mmCIF file of C-alpha atoms in Angstrom:
data_model
loop_
_atom_site.group_PDB
_atom_site.id
_atom_site.type_symbol
_atom_site.label_atom_id
_atom_site.label_comp_id
_atom_site.label_asym_id
_atom_site.label_seq_id
_atom_site.Cartn_x
_atom_site.Cartn_y
_atom_site.Cartn_z
ATOM 1 C CA MET A 2 0.000 0.000 0.000
ATOM 2 C CA ALA A 3 2.856 2.395 0.753
ATOM 3 C CA TYR A 4 4.372 1.837 -2.701
ATOM 4 C CA LEU A 5 0.989 2.322 -4.362
ATOM 5 C CA ALA A 6 0.326 5.465 -2.343
ATOM 6 C CA LEU A 7 3.577 7.067 -3.506
ATOM 7 C CA ALA A 8 3.009 5.983 -7.100
ATOM 8 C CA PHE A 9 -0.476 7.514 -6.985
ATOM 9 C CA ASN A 10 0.948 10.805 -5.710
ATOM 10 C CA ALA A 11 3.591 10.863 -8.458
ATOM 11 C CA LEU A 12 1.023 10.113 -11.166
ATOM 12 C CA VAL A 13 -1.316 12.852 -9.987
ATOM 13 C CA TRP A 14 1.500 15.409 -10.166
ATOM 14 C CA GLY A 15 2.787 14.059 -13.459
ATOM 15 C CA LEU A 16 -0.637 14.370 -15.099
ATOM 16 C CA SER A 17 -1.733 17.562 -13.337
ATOM 17 C CA TRP A 18 -0.658 19.771 -16.239
ATOM 18 C CA TRP A 19 -3.640 18.641 -18.348
ATOM 19 C CA PRO A 20 -6.525 19.779 -16.073
ATOM 20 C CA PHE A 21 -4.659 23.003 -15.318
ATOM 21 C CA ARG A 22 -4.523 23.739 -19.049
ATOM 22 C CA GLN A 23 -8.202 22.954 -19.465
ATOM 23 C CA PHE A 24 -9.128 25.336 -16.655
ATOM 24 C CA HIS A 25 -6.802 27.974 -18.096
ATOM 25 C CA ALA A 26 -8.430 27.699 -21.525
ATOM 26 C CA ALA A 27 -11.847 28.037 -19.877
ATOM 27 C CA GLY A 28 -10.869 31.275 -18.121
ATOM 28 C CA LEU A 29 -9.259 30.192 -14.824
ATOM 29 C CA HIS A 30 -5.579 31.127 -14.675
ATOM 30 C CA PRO A 31 -3.381 28.372 -13.161
ATOM 31 C CA LEU A 32 -2.564 30.680 -10.244
ATOM 32 C CA TRP A 33 -6.246 31.040 -9.380
ATOM 33 C CA THR A 34 -6.710 27.280 -9.844
ATOM 34 C CA THR A 35 -3.818 26.540 -7.486
ATOM 35 C CA ALA A 36 -5.135 28.955 -4.861
ATOM 36 C CA LEU A 37 -8.618 27.441 -5.072
ATOM 37 C CA LEU A 38 -7.454 23.819 -4.889
ATOM 38 C CA TYR A 39 -5.227 24.431 -1.894
ATOM 39 C CA SER A 40 -7.809 26.564 -0.131
ATOM 40 C CA LEU A 41 -10.246 23.646 -0.197
ATOM 41 C CA SER A 42 -7.596 21.273 1.156
ATOM 42 C CA LEU A 43 -6.525 23.851 3.729
ATOM 43 C CA LEU A 44 -10.097 24.137 4.988
ATOM 44 C CA VAL A 45 -10.283 20.380 5.571
ATOM 45 C CA ILE A 46 -6.938 20.256 7.380
ATOM 46 C CA ALA A 47 -7.688 23.343 9.501
ATOM 47 C CA VAL A 48 -11.062 21.998 10.653
ATOM 48 C CA SER A 49 -9.763 18.523 11.452
ATOM 49 C CA SER A 50 -6.488 19.646 13.110
ATOM 50 C CA ARG A 51 -7.215 22.794 15.076
ATOM 51 C CA GLY A 52 -4.201 22.388 17.340
ATOM 52 C CA ALA A 53 -1.919 22.489 14.294
ATOM 53 C CA LEU A 54 -2.800 26.132 13.648
ATOM 54 C CA ALA A 55 -1.482 27.197 17.057
ATOM 55 C CA GLU A 56 1.815 25.405 16.434
ATOM 56 C CA LEU A 57 2.108 26.969 12.995
ATOM 57 C CA ARG A 58 1.592 30.459 14.440
ATOM 58 C CA ARG A 59 4.365 30.077 17.012
ATOM 59 C CA SER A 60 6.900 28.342 14.719
ATOM 60 C CA PRO A 61 8.764 30.746 12.369
ATOM 61 C CA ALA A 62 10.567 27.807 10.765
ATOM 62 C CA LEU A 63 7.203 26.493 9.576
ATOM 63 C CA TRP A 64 6.573 29.866 7.969
ATOM 64 C CA VAL A 65 9.616 29.143 5.793
ATOM 65 C CA VAL A 66 8.085 25.759 4.945
ATOM 66 C CA MET A 67 4.847 27.538 4.088
ATOM 67 C CA LEU A 68 6.600 29.995 1.772
ATOM 68 C CA ALA A 69 8.751 27.316 0.138
ATOM 69 C CA ALA A 70 5.880 24.882 -0.400
ATOM 70 C CA GLY A 71 3.645 27.619 -1.742
ATOM 71 C CA THR A 72 6.304 28.914 -4.130
ATOM 72 C CA SER A 73 7.097 25.391 -5.343
ATOM 73 C CA ASN A 74 3.491 24.506 -6.110
ATOM 74 C CA THR A 75 2.743 27.914 -7.601
ATOM 75 C CA CYS A 76 5.737 27.844 -9.954
ATOM 76 C CA PHE A 77 5.237 24.216 -10.985
ATOM 77 C CA ASN A 78 1.527 24.536 -11.748
ATOM 78 C CA TRP A 79 1.975 27.838 -13.564
ATOM 79 C CA GLY A 80 4.898 26.493 -15.557
ATOM 80 C CA VAL A 81 3.346 23.235 -16.777
ATOM 81 C CA ALA A 82 0.062 24.968 -17.586
ATOM 82 C CA THR A 83 1.662 27.560 -19.856
ATOM 83 C CA GLY A 84 4.948 26.121 -21.125
ATOM 84 C CA ASP A 85 6.539 23.002 -22.566
ATOM 85 C CA VAL A 86 5.713 20.372 -19.959
ATOM 86 C CA VAL A 87 8.791 18.252 -20.642
ATOM 87 C CA ARG A 88 11.216 21.164 -20.209
ATOM 88 C CA VAL A 89 9.474 22.523 -17.124
ATOM 89 C CA VAL A 90 9.416 19.147 -15.355
ATOM 90 C CA LEU A 91 13.063 18.408 -16.175
ATOM 91 C CA LEU A 92 14.177 21.827 -14.936
ATOM 92 C CA PHE A 93 12.061 21.350 -11.820
ATOM 93 C CA TYR A 94 13.953 18.113 -11.126
ATOM 94 C CA LEU A 95 17.198 20.024 -10.744
ATOM 95 C CA MET A 96 16.066 20.072 -7.105
ATOM 96 C CA PRO A 97 18.765 17.558 -5.941
ATOM 97 C CA LEU A 98 21.362 20.140 -6.994
ATOM 98 C CA TRP A 99 19.719 22.832 -4.878
ATOM 99 C CA ALA A 100 19.160 20.365 -2.025
ATOM 100 C CA VAL A 101 22.898 19.720 -1.739
ATOM 101 C CA LEU A 102 23.650 23.430 -1.428
ATOM 102 C CA LEU A 103 20.760 24.175 0.921
ATOM 103 C CA ALA A 104 21.549 21.190 3.153
ATOM 104 C CA ARG A 105 25.079 22.521 3.455
ATOM 105 C CA LEU A 106 23.849 26.014 4.403
ATOM 106 C CA ILE A 107 20.905 25.076 6.625
ATOM 107 C CA LEU A 108 21.793 21.662 8.057
ATOM 108 C CA GLY A 109 25.576 21.900 7.975
ATOM 109 C CA GLU A 110 25.927 18.729 5.915
ATOM 110 C CA GLN A 111 29.303 18.008 4.361
ATOM 111 C CA LEU A 112 29.759 18.044 0.589
ATOM 112 C CA THR A 113 30.686 14.471 -0.326
ATOM 113 C CA ALA A 114 32.324 13.341 -3.567
ATOM 114 C CA LEU A 115 29.029 11.763 -4.609
ATOM 115 C CA ALA A 116 27.166 15.004 -3.951
ATOM 116 C CA LEU A 117 29.662 17.008 -6.007
ATOM 117 C CA GLY A 118 29.367 14.467 -8.815
ATOM 118 C CA ARG A 119 25.585 14.768 -8.775
ATOM 119 C CA MET A 120 25.827 18.530 -8.912
ATOM 120 C CA ALA A 121 28.123 18.401 -11.936
ATOM 121 C CA LEU A 122 25.853 15.913 -13.693
ATOM 122 C CA ALA A 123 22.728 17.963 -13.004
ATOM 123 C CA LEU A 124 24.409 21.165 -14.210
ATOM 124 C CA ALA A 125 25.574 19.434 -17.391
ATOM 125 C CA GLY A 126 22.023 18.200 -17.987
ATOM 126 C CA ALA A 127 20.530 21.633 -17.413
ATOM 127 C CA ALA A 128 23.058 23.261 -19.745
ATOM 128 C CA THR A 129 22.217 20.708 -22.448
ATOM 129 C CA VAL A 130 18.454 21.249 -22.106
ATOM 130 C CA LEU A 131 18.821 25.036 -22.113
ATOM 131 C CA TRP A 132 21.493 25.330 -24.805
ATOM 132 C CA PRO A 133 20.258 27.819 -27.445
ATOM 133 C CA GLU A 134 19.983 26.554 -31.013
ATOM 134 C CA GLY A 135 22.259 29.309 -32.306
ATOM 135 C CA GLY A 136 24.736 29.027 -29.445
ATOM 136 C CA GLY A 137 25.206 31.310 -26.475
ATOM 137 C CA VAL A 138 24.739 31.117 -22.724
ATOM 138 C CA PRO A 139 22.500 28.212 -21.587
ATOM 139 C CA LEU A 140 19.994 30.147 -19.469
ATOM 140 C CA PRO A 141 16.207 29.767 -19.164
ATOM 141 C CA SER A 142 14.695 31.417 -22.234
ATOM 142 C CA SER A 143 11.069 31.796 -21.178
ATOM 143 C CA LEU A 144 8.882 32.382 -18.139
ATOM 144 C CA PRO A 145 7.913 28.667 -17.896
ATOM 145 C CA ASP A 146 11.623 27.732 -17.913
ATOM 146 C CA TRP A 147 12.300 30.125 -15.040
ATOM 147 C CA LEU A 148 9.240 28.818 -13.206
ATOM 148 C CA GLY A 149 10.550 25.257 -13.512
ATOM 149 C CA VAL A 150 13.945 26.239 -12.072
ATOM 150 C CA ALA A 151 12.426 28.378 -9.298
ATOM 151 C CA GLY A 152 9.901 25.687 -8.427
ATOM 152 C CA GLY A 153 12.626 23.068 -8.069
ATOM 153 C CA PHE A 154 14.680 25.369 -5.848
ATOM 154 C CA ALA A 155 11.674 26.071 -3.633
ATOM 155 C CA PHE A 156 10.863 22.356 -3.489
ATOM 156 C CA ALA A 157 14.420 21.608 -2.346
ATOM 157 C CA LEU A 158 14.139 24.309 0.337
ATOM 158 C CA ASN A 159 10.819 22.833 1.441
ATOM 159 C CA ASN A 160 12.347 19.366 1.806
ATOM 160 C CA VAL A 161 15.438 20.573 3.650
ATOM 161 C CA MET A 162 13.301 22.586 6.064
ATOM 162 C CA LEU A 163 11.019 19.588 6.636
ATOM 163 C CA ARG A 164 14.088 17.576 7.601
ATOM 164 C CA ARG A 165 15.163 20.362 9.945
ATOM 165 C CA GLU A 166 11.698 20.439 11.528
ATOM 166 C CA ALA A 167 11.123 16.676 11.535
ATOM 167 C CA ALA A 168 10.215 16.755 15.235
ATOM 168 C CA ARG A 169 7.237 19.033 14.588
ATOM 169 C CA ASP A 170 3.717 17.676 14.554
ATOM 170 C CA ALA A 171 3.015 16.201 11.120
ATOM 171 C CA ARG A 172 -0.346 17.986 11.043
ATOM 172 C CA ALA A 173 1.334 21.363 11.594
ATOM 173 C CA ARG A 174 3.780 20.661 8.766
ATOM 174 C CA ALA A 175 0.932 19.631 6.479
ATOM 175 C CA LEU A 176 -1.002 22.752 7.423
ATOM 176 C CA ALA A 177 2.032 24.889 6.581
ATOM 177 C CA MET A 178 2.324 23.326 3.123
ATOM 178 C CA PHE A 179 -1.392 23.628 2.310
ATOM 179 C CA SER A 180 -1.404 27.217 3.624
ATOM 180 C CA GLY A 181 1.534 28.061 1.407
ATOM 181 C CA GLY A 182 -0.186 26.743 -1.701
ATOM 182 C CA ALA A 183 -3.274 28.817 -0.997
ATOM 183 C CA ILE A 184 -1.567 32.033 0.156
ATOM 184 C CA VAL A 185 1.358 32.303 -2.291
ATOM 185 C CA ALA A 186 -0.704 31.358 -5.334
ATOM 186 C CA GLY A 187 -3.586 33.557 -4.183
ATOM 187 C CA LEU A 188 -1.393 36.630 -3.705
ATOM 188 C CA ALA A 189 0.352 36.075 -7.041
ATOM 189 C CA ALA A 190 -2.985 35.633 -8.808
ATOM 190 C CA LEU A 191 -4.373 38.774 -7.179
ATOM 191 C CA ALA A 192 -1.293 40.778 -8.181
ATOM 192 C CA LEU A 193 -1.463 39.643 -11.811
ATOM 193 C CA SER A 194 -5.190 40.244 -12.146
ATOM 194 C CA SER A 195 -5.053 43.622 -10.409
ATOM 195 C CA SER A 196 -2.261 44.790 -12.714
ATOM 196 C CA GLY A 197 -4.090 43.616 -15.819
ATOM 197 C CA LEU A 198 -1.484 40.979 -16.699
ATOM 198 C CA SER A 199 -4.105 38.227 -16.468
ATOM 199 C CA ALA A 200 -7.881 38.056 -16.429
ATOM 200 C CA TRP A 201 -9.940 37.781 -13.277
ATOM 201 C CA PRO A 202 -11.182 34.218 -12.731
ATOM 202 C CA SER A 203 -14.210 33.108 -14.690
ATOM 203 C CA LEU A 204 -15.641 29.836 -15.963
ATOM 204 C CA PRO A 205 -18.289 29.220 -18.661
ATOM 205 C CA GLY A 206 -20.833 27.807 -16.217
ATOM 206 C CA TRP A 207 -21.477 26.286 -12.816
ATOM 207 C CA LEU A 208 -20.926 22.760 -14.170
ATOM 208 C CA TRP A 209 -17.204 23.557 -14.214
ATOM 209 C CA ALA A 210 -17.346 23.411 -10.421
ATOM 210 C CA ILE A 211 -17.555 19.618 -10.713
ATOM 211 C CA PRO A 212 -14.150 19.033 -12.386
ATOM 212 C CA VAL A 213 -12.577 21.704 -10.162
ATOM 213 C CA ALA A 214 -13.861 19.881 -7.067
ATOM 214 C CA ALA A 215 -12.698 16.540 -8.498
ATOM 215 C CA VAL A 216 -9.166 17.832 -9.088
ATOM 216 C CA ALA A 217 -9.139 19.387 -5.602
ATOM 217 C CA LEU A 218 -10.045 15.992 -4.168
ATOM 218 C CA LEU A 219 -7.288 14.306 -6.196
ATOM 219 C CA PHE A 220 -4.704 16.797 -4.926
ATOM 220 C CA PHE A 221 -5.860 16.328 -1.348
ATOM 221 C CA LEU A 222 -5.718 12.532 -1.633
ATOM 222 C CA SER A 223 -2.333 12.648 -3.344
ATOM 223 C CA ASN A 224 -0.862 14.682 -0.485
ATOM 224 C CA LEU A 225 -2.300 12.274 2.075
ATOM 225 C CA SER A 226 -0.875 9.401 0.022
ATOM 226 C CA LEU A 227 2.546 11.021 0.049
ATOM 227 C CA GLN A 228 2.494 11.381 3.829
ATOM 228 C CA TYR A 229 1.295 7.781 4.225
ATOM 229 C CA GLY A 230 3.901 6.289 1.904
ATOM 230 C CA ALA A 231 6.862 8.433 2.935
ATOM 231 C CA ALA A 232 6.274 7.586 6.608
ATOM 232 C CA ARG A 233 6.505 3.847 5.885
ATOM 233 C CA LEU A 234 9.337 3.563 3.370
ATOM 234 C CA PRO A 235 13.017 4.580 3.413
ATOM 235 C CA ALA A 236 13.716 8.040 1.988
ATOM 236 C CA ASN A 237 15.788 6.666 -0.901
ATOM 237 C CA VAL A 238 12.970 4.316 -1.940
ATOM 238 C CA THR A 239 10.482 7.181 -1.758
ATOM 239 C CA ALA A 240 12.706 9.331 -3.971
ATOM 240 C CA VAL A 241 12.926 6.639 -6.655
ATOM 241 C CA ILE A 242 9.167 6.072 -6.736
ATOM 242 C CA MET A 243 8.521 9.811 -6.927
ATOM 243 C CA LEU A 244 10.517 9.938 -10.170
ATOM 244 C CA ILE A 245 7.512 8.249 -11.811
ATOM 245 C CA GLU A 246 6.251 11.812 -12.121
ATOM 246 C CA VAL A 247 8.823 12.595 -14.848
ATOM 247 C CA PRO A 248 7.883 9.891 -17.406
ATOM 248 C CA ALA A 249 4.200 10.360 -16.575
ATOM 249 C CA ALA A 250 4.440 14.065 -17.403
ATOM 250 C CA ALA A 251 6.666 13.557 -20.452
ATOM 251 C CA ILE A 252 4.681 10.738 -22.043
ATOM 252 C CA SER A 253 1.317 12.380 -21.462
ATOM 253 C CA ALA A 254 2.606 15.737 -22.743
ATOM 254 C CA LEU A 255 4.066 14.198 -25.897
ATOM 255 C CA TRP A 256 0.874 12.230 -26.481
ATOM 256 C CA LEU A 257 -1.536 15.111 -25.860
ATOM 257 C CA GLY A 258 0.523 17.902 -27.394
ATOM 258 C CA GLY A 259 1.689 19.561 -24.192
ATOM 259 C CA GLY A 260 5.403 19.320 -24.908
ATOM 260 C CA SER A 261 8.141 18.240 -27.301
ATOM 261 C CA LEU A 262 11.314 16.199 -27.052
ATOM 262 C CA ASP A 263 14.381 16.792 -29.223
ATOM 263 C CA GLY A 264 17.799 15.204 -28.985
ATOM 264 C CA LYS A 265 19.446 17.699 -26.644
ATOM 265 C CA THR A 266 16.439 17.760 -24.321
ATOM 266 C CA ALA A 267 16.489 13.945 -24.151
ATOM 267 C CA ILE A 268 20.233 13.831 -23.394
ATOM 268 C CA GLY A 269 20.024 16.634 -20.850
ATOM 269 C CA GLY A 270 16.958 15.057 -19.267
ATOM 270 C CA LEU A 271 18.775 11.736 -18.848
ATOM 271 C CA CYS A 272 21.614 13.542 -17.069
ATOM 272 C CA ILE A 273 19.182 15.320 -14.739
ATOM 273 C CA LEU A 274 17.341 12.073 -13.968
ATOM 274 C CA ALA A 275 20.631 10.252 -13.394
ATOM 275 C CA ALA A 276 21.612 12.943 -10.877
ATOM 276 C CA ALA A 277 18.257 12.519 -9.139
ATOM 277 C CA LEU A 278 18.725 8.742 -9.003
ATOM 278 C CA LEU A 279 22.216 9.143 -7.570
ATOM 279 C CA ALA A 280 20.642 11.253 -4.827
ATOM 280 C CA THR A 281 18.813 8.144 -3.632
ATOM 281 C CA LEU A 282 22.161 6.572 -2.712
ATOM 282 C CA GLU A 283 22.392 9.076 0.105
ATOM 283 C CA ARG A 284 19.746 9.932 2.656
ATOM 284 C CA ARG A 285 17.597 12.647 1.110
ATOM 285 C CA PRO A 286 14.132 14.090 1.785
ATOM 286 C CA SER A 287 11.230 13.614 -0.545
ATOM 287 C CA GLY A 288 7.755 15.017 -1.099
ATOM 288 C CA HIS A 289 5.733 17.549 -3.247
#
């Protein structure tokens, strides 16, 4: 059951780009969708775990978790809904690179030879994916690319902080992550709509509330599945299973027209995935 729970979570995230694009086409920007989905989940958690709110209020470290989790989910959902899904997901999975650096800064972990090797491999993969056709500096070339990189960095910060705060009540940590998804995405959506950079939320009719509620339920269940599975399996096993998200996103995007895959993206992607797999040889956090 633990293996299945983690696989379910990875599949939900890997396929999440498709409903986000449908909502976006119907008039609901991915930022508004993210804020709505996490607000519904937040309401459930807050009602069922009232003591967690008090712990969240008095724990500044959990505020960092809230910000990191919210930024990660906001960037990922926005990126896959508006950009090339394959590129965004691969750039998001540079997170083991950021995790090494953040664990050194926040947890005081030593930089091992394996960690340095993973960093070099991940950087080589990113440079290959981002290499411009006409040559030049391999930097993100679009907003979705930057969102993928930023989302992966925030995800790494979220995981490192969760390790640092492992002694906290699990319900308080979950509340922090759900709060972050609702607050960060909500504020970003409000800023964009207020400035005229995106439309205010609208849907063609009330029947759209049904798929929105269904996706909200899937996200809620996937997060519960992650907590269930990660609590019962070693961290390295969890990390490997979570990589199911990458082929799920890539295959579905290629099949449904949400992304493309050329030679350099494939080679760079293999390097990034290899770096992520090498991360499982050391004790690393996991989770979305």
